[in-house]
Structures are given as structure tokens and as C-alpha cells.
XYZ file of C-alpha atoms in Angstrom:
247
model
C 88.572 -51.867 31.147
C 84.966 -50.319 31.524
C 83.289 -50.241 34.745
C 79.695 -49.905 35.207
C 78.091 -48.743 38.365
C 74.212 -47.716 38.428
C 73.918 -45.331 35.232
C 77.590 -44.224 35.392
C 80.313 -45.785 33.569
C 84.213 -45.291 33.914
C 87.237 -46.229 32.083
C 89.603 -47.687 35.073
C 92.535 -50.057 35.647
C 92.589 -49.675 39.357
C 89.801 -50.078 41.948
C 90.587 -48.759 45.440
C 88.087 -50.213 48.278
C 87.510 -49.371 51.478
C 87.234 -52.338 53.466
C 84.585 -52.488 56.532
C 81.150 -51.580 55.294
C 82.472 -51.652 51.639
C 83.875 -55.267 51.090
C 83.070 -56.740 54.622
C 80.137 -56.332 56.631
C 80.444 -55.002 60.150
C 79.158 -58.226 61.666
C 82.239 -59.351 63.112
C 83.278 -56.210 64.806
C 80.470 -56.740 67.280
C 81.831 -60.235 68.234
C 85.735 -58.678 68.138
C 84.376 -56.144 70.758
C 82.956 -58.695 72.765
C 86.193 -60.407 73.109
C 87.876 -56.987 73.855
C 85.647 -56.119 76.506
C 85.913 -59.679 78.237
C 89.610 -59.590 78.392
C 89.848 -56.164 79.791
C 87.122 -56.949 82.438
C 89.284 -59.752 83.100
C 92.491 -58.252 83.462
C 91.320 -55.242 85.176
C 89.037 -56.718 87.703
C 85.914 -54.674 86.520
C 82.803 -54.976 88.516
C 79.515 -55.807 86.940
C 78.547 -52.204 86.365
C 82.016 -51.129 84.897
C 81.870 -54.213 82.706
C 78.480 -53.177 81.422
C 79.460 -49.285 80.870
C 82.555 -50.808 78.873
C 80.574 -53.079 76.819
C 78.305 -50.102 75.996
C 81.176 -47.765 75.116
C 82.645 -50.474 72.726
C 79.437 -51.026 70.981
C 78.757 -54.561 71.863
C 75.088 -54.112 71.543
C 75.085 -55.058 67.877
C 74.463 -51.849 66.670
C 70.888 -51.375 68.105
C 69.576 -47.833 67.808
C 72.467 -47.074 65.253
C 74.505 -47.150 68.592
C 78.118 -48.495 67.053
C 80.482 -47.370 70.123
C 83.919 -46.997 69.137
C 83.625 -49.517 66.272
C 83.665 -46.845 63.444
C 86.774 -45.139 64.717
C 90.273 -45.821 63.072
C 92.263 -48.267 65.220
C 94.746 -45.846 67.162
C 91.742 -43.556 67.861
C 89.860 -46.668 69.287
C 92.704 -47.741 71.500
C 93.297 -43.906 72.604
C 89.560 -43.463 73.465
C 89.375 -46.919 75.361
C 92.248 -46.188 77.292
C 90.856 -42.715 78.212
C 87.289 -44.332 78.942
C 88.874 -46.717 81.296
C 90.925 -44.105 82.971
C 88.016 -42.042 83.741
C 86.004 -45.339 84.714
C 88.664 -46.626 87.170
C 90.775 -43.814 88.220
C 94.036 -45.860 86.997
C 96.859 -44.309 85.322
C 96.239 -43.601 81.558
C 99.738 -44.554 80.210
C 99.331 -47.614 81.873
C 95.953 -48.287 80.363
C 96.935 -47.120 76.754
C 99.722 -50.222 77.253
C 97.102 -52.506 78.112
C 94.506 -51.763 75.621
C 97.081 -52.031 72.847
C 98.403 -55.379 74.138
C 94.723 -56.667 74.490
C 93.458 -55.406 71.389
C 96.485 -56.852 69.498
C 95.719 -60.415 71.360
C 92.275 -60.566 70.086
C 93.470 -59.667 66.465
C 95.721 -62.714 66.674
C 93.245 -65.008 68.527
C 89.912 -64.216 66.985
C 88.534 -66.844 64.558
C 87.947 -64.356 61.924
C 86.956 -67.353 59.270
C 84.026 -67.942 61.145
C 82.568 -64.475 61.463
C 83.376 -62.245 58.772
C 80.821 -61.756 56.095
C 81.508 -60.126 52.462
C 78.735 -57.530 51.675
C 76.754 -58.838 48.435
C 78.796 -58.661 45.275
C 81.963 -58.127 46.784
C 83.671 -61.286 45.865
C 82.169 -61.439 42.462
C 83.316 -57.755 41.772
C 86.890 -58.550 42.851
C 87.081 -61.627 40.495
C 85.796 -59.720 37.931
C 88.391 -56.918 38.021
C 91.272 -59.840 38.501
C 89.927 -61.430 35.320
C 89.889 -58.460 33.190
C 93.548 -57.434 34.477
C 92.878 -54.557 36.585
C 94.439 -54.024 40.259
C 92.788 -53.781 43.374
C 93.797 -52.120 46.638
C 92.167 -52.037 50.088
C 92.555 -48.705 51.877
C 91.535 -48.631 55.231
C 91.717 -47.078 58.808
C 92.351 -50.386 60.356
C 96.085 -51.884 60.371
C 97.202 -53.246 57.006
C 98.440 -56.389 58.973
C 94.917 -56.773 60.390
C 93.418 -56.232 56.818
C 95.519 -58.897 55.421
C 94.465 -61.315 58.060
C 90.724 -60.581 57.044
C 91.625 -61.113 53.532
C 93.274 -64.249 54.100
C 90.300 -65.587 56.286
C 88.065 -64.974 53.370
C 90.189 -66.504 50.677
C 90.584 -63.069 49.197
C 94.389 -62.714 49.436
C 95.314 -63.207 45.737
C 92.383 -61.039 44.799
C 94.101 -58.116 46.165
C 97.233 -56.458 45.123
C 97.969 -53.796 47.936
C 96.831 -52.973 51.279
C 97.179 -49.737 52.994
C 96.211 -49.221 56.568
C 97.492 -46.564 59.183
C 100.389 -48.644 59.675
C 101.538 -48.050 56.233
C 100.275 -44.345 55.719
C 99.332 -42.554 59.124
C 97.356 -40.045 57.552
C 93.957 -40.950 57.285
C 90.958 -40.281 54.641
C 89.854 -37.705 53.658
C 93.380 -37.044 52.823
C 94.743 -37.979 49.673
C 97.791 -39.897 50.992
C 96.563 -43.206 51.678
C 95.173 -43.433 48.092
C 98.170 -42.295 46.538
C 100.376 -44.553 48.444
C 97.856 -47.435 47.275
C 98.237 -46.300 43.748
C 102.157 -46.317 44.097
C 101.915 -49.993 45.716
C 100.285 -51.472 42.572
C 101.892 -49.109 39.889
C 99.106 -46.880 38.672
C 98.408 -43.541 38.455
C 95.160 -41.945 40.536
C 93.623 -40.665 37.335
C 93.045 -44.624 36.389
C 91.230 -45.445 39.490
C 88.032 -45.472 40.919
C 87.557 -45.333 44.806
C 84.562 -47.316 46.452
C 83.554 -46.659 50.248
C 80.572 -46.491 52.430
C 81.719 -43.263 53.882
C 82.018 -39.602 53.048
C 85.846 -39.670 53.710
C 86.437 -42.330 51.343
C 84.880 -40.340 48.674
C 86.382 -37.136 49.555
C 89.837 -38.741 49.577
C 88.991 -39.948 46.154
C 88.088 -36.620 44.911
C 91.352 -35.104 46.417
C 93.615 -37.795 44.800
C 92.214 -37.267 41.657
C 90.591 -40.737 41.082
C 88.553 -40.797 37.812
C 85.314 -41.729 39.805
C 83.966 -42.190 43.254
C 81.244 -44.677 44.286
C 79.328 -45.074 47.178
C 77.769 -47.763 48.737
C 75.066 -48.139 51.415
C 76.226 -51.382 52.873
C 78.106 -49.618 55.732
C 77.321 -46.774 58.106
C 77.153 -43.719 55.523
C 73.516 -42.810 54.466
C 72.715 -41.782 50.711
C 72.440 -38.084 51.504
C 75.682 -38.131 53.126
C 77.682 -39.798 50.341
C 75.857 -38.190 47.267
C 77.690 -34.736 47.458
C 81.207 -36.801 47.064
C 79.927 -39.526 44.732
C 79.412 -39.901 41.108
C 76.970 -42.640 42.088
C 75.485 -44.361 45.123
C 74.997 -48.076 44.939
C 72.547 -50.123 47.338
C 75.311 -52.726 47.121
C 78.253 -54.056 44.852
C 75.633 -56.295 42.967
C 74.902 -53.096 40.968
C 78.535 -52.873 39.702
C 80.097 -54.768 36.643
C 83.218 -54.957 34.831
C 83.157 -55.348 30.994
C 86.709 -55.320 28.991
């Protein structure tokens, strides 16, 4: 099939998408962080001042002044950083806090009403459906856990639009290493030379180049800026409405 993105055209049969900032906005993360903070404050009995410091660290100020806290971090790094921060804040044992943070983050994943708060980026669902109609394959390659990513896809009604999900619980190596993308291609039975990688951060596109993907497409719906994406992208789009599929 032909994939047109801006002024570029690619022949591709598989599309690899980052998740947050590429297919889904970051809006839900502020609510998730608020709930993580609330539960940690309750479990640890933090003071008002400690609670405010934790909220700022996690990034629950809704991205004011481009302050995102730990929101952009891969899941294992976010958990480790939170445990380290709490240990320094409270003087409590780091190993004990690491276990508590993992437990609380997992609880929030299980309980959070994602269907109420997840928001697709403009053009995401239309593009996924167009790939499906044209007979292409789709994989999501994320620094989140694959189990959490599948939950997000279910909440959006996108399960049937995605053929494979690779997260850090599937491939522990992170982008910009090519390994997660190679794993995703293997999952959907396609070669990387048939793939286009779409992402909002330089490491998404660097991974696409390293994996030998046919094309790399940057989008400005996440945290990456145009000047950061341009060196690694064949084309940079304002959002996915600028892309279309033709058989």
C-alpha cells in the first residue's frame, strides 16, 4: 500500500506507532499521577509539604511551563525514580519503597477509569482504520508496559485495530535501540524494510532508522519539538490528519 505523509510517499505493509503523544494524548497521565500521588501520600502518611513535593515530582501540575515530572520516563525508570525521591524525602528504606511504588502503580493501572480520560490524538483512529482496510499490519511500540498499553487500547475500542504490542515487559531494551521494533515486526510477521515508524520523540525515529525501517515519521502531538525530530524523520507532521493510506 502507499502511505502519504506530508510531501512524502512510502510503500509499506506495517506501521509501528509509539503510544503516548503519538496515538494518545498525554491528558490522562495527569489524572493517573494525581491518583498515584494520592495513594502514596495515604500509604506513607506524608505531610502536606511532602505531598506537595511528591505531586510536583510526579508532574501533576498538568504540564505547566512544560514541567512534566516523571511522565515521559519509561515505566521501570519512573518507578525507580519515585522510590528514590520518596527515600530522600522521608528517610525510609529504598528497597521497601521500591516495592510499595510498584504495588501502588499496579493498583492504579488496575483501578483507573481509562475509558473516561483517554483521548486519541487527531487523526489517530482514522489512520488505524485506514491501515486495517488496506490490509496492513499495525504494532504499538511503547516504553509503557505492554499489559498497560493493551488496557488503553481496549478502553478506546482499538483492540481489533492493533496486531501486536511491544512494551518493556516484552522487550526490556528501550528505543532508540532497534530491538523493540524488530520484535514488533516479528510479532506481526513483517520485515522492518516494509515498516514505517511513527513517533513523537527522537528516540522513536532513531529506533526506526536503526531497525532499517522504510520510513520514519515524526508527529508534533507529544513532547518532541520539530527541531528535535527533523534530523531523524523523513517527514514531520503536525498531527496524523496529514497522513493517508492508498492501496
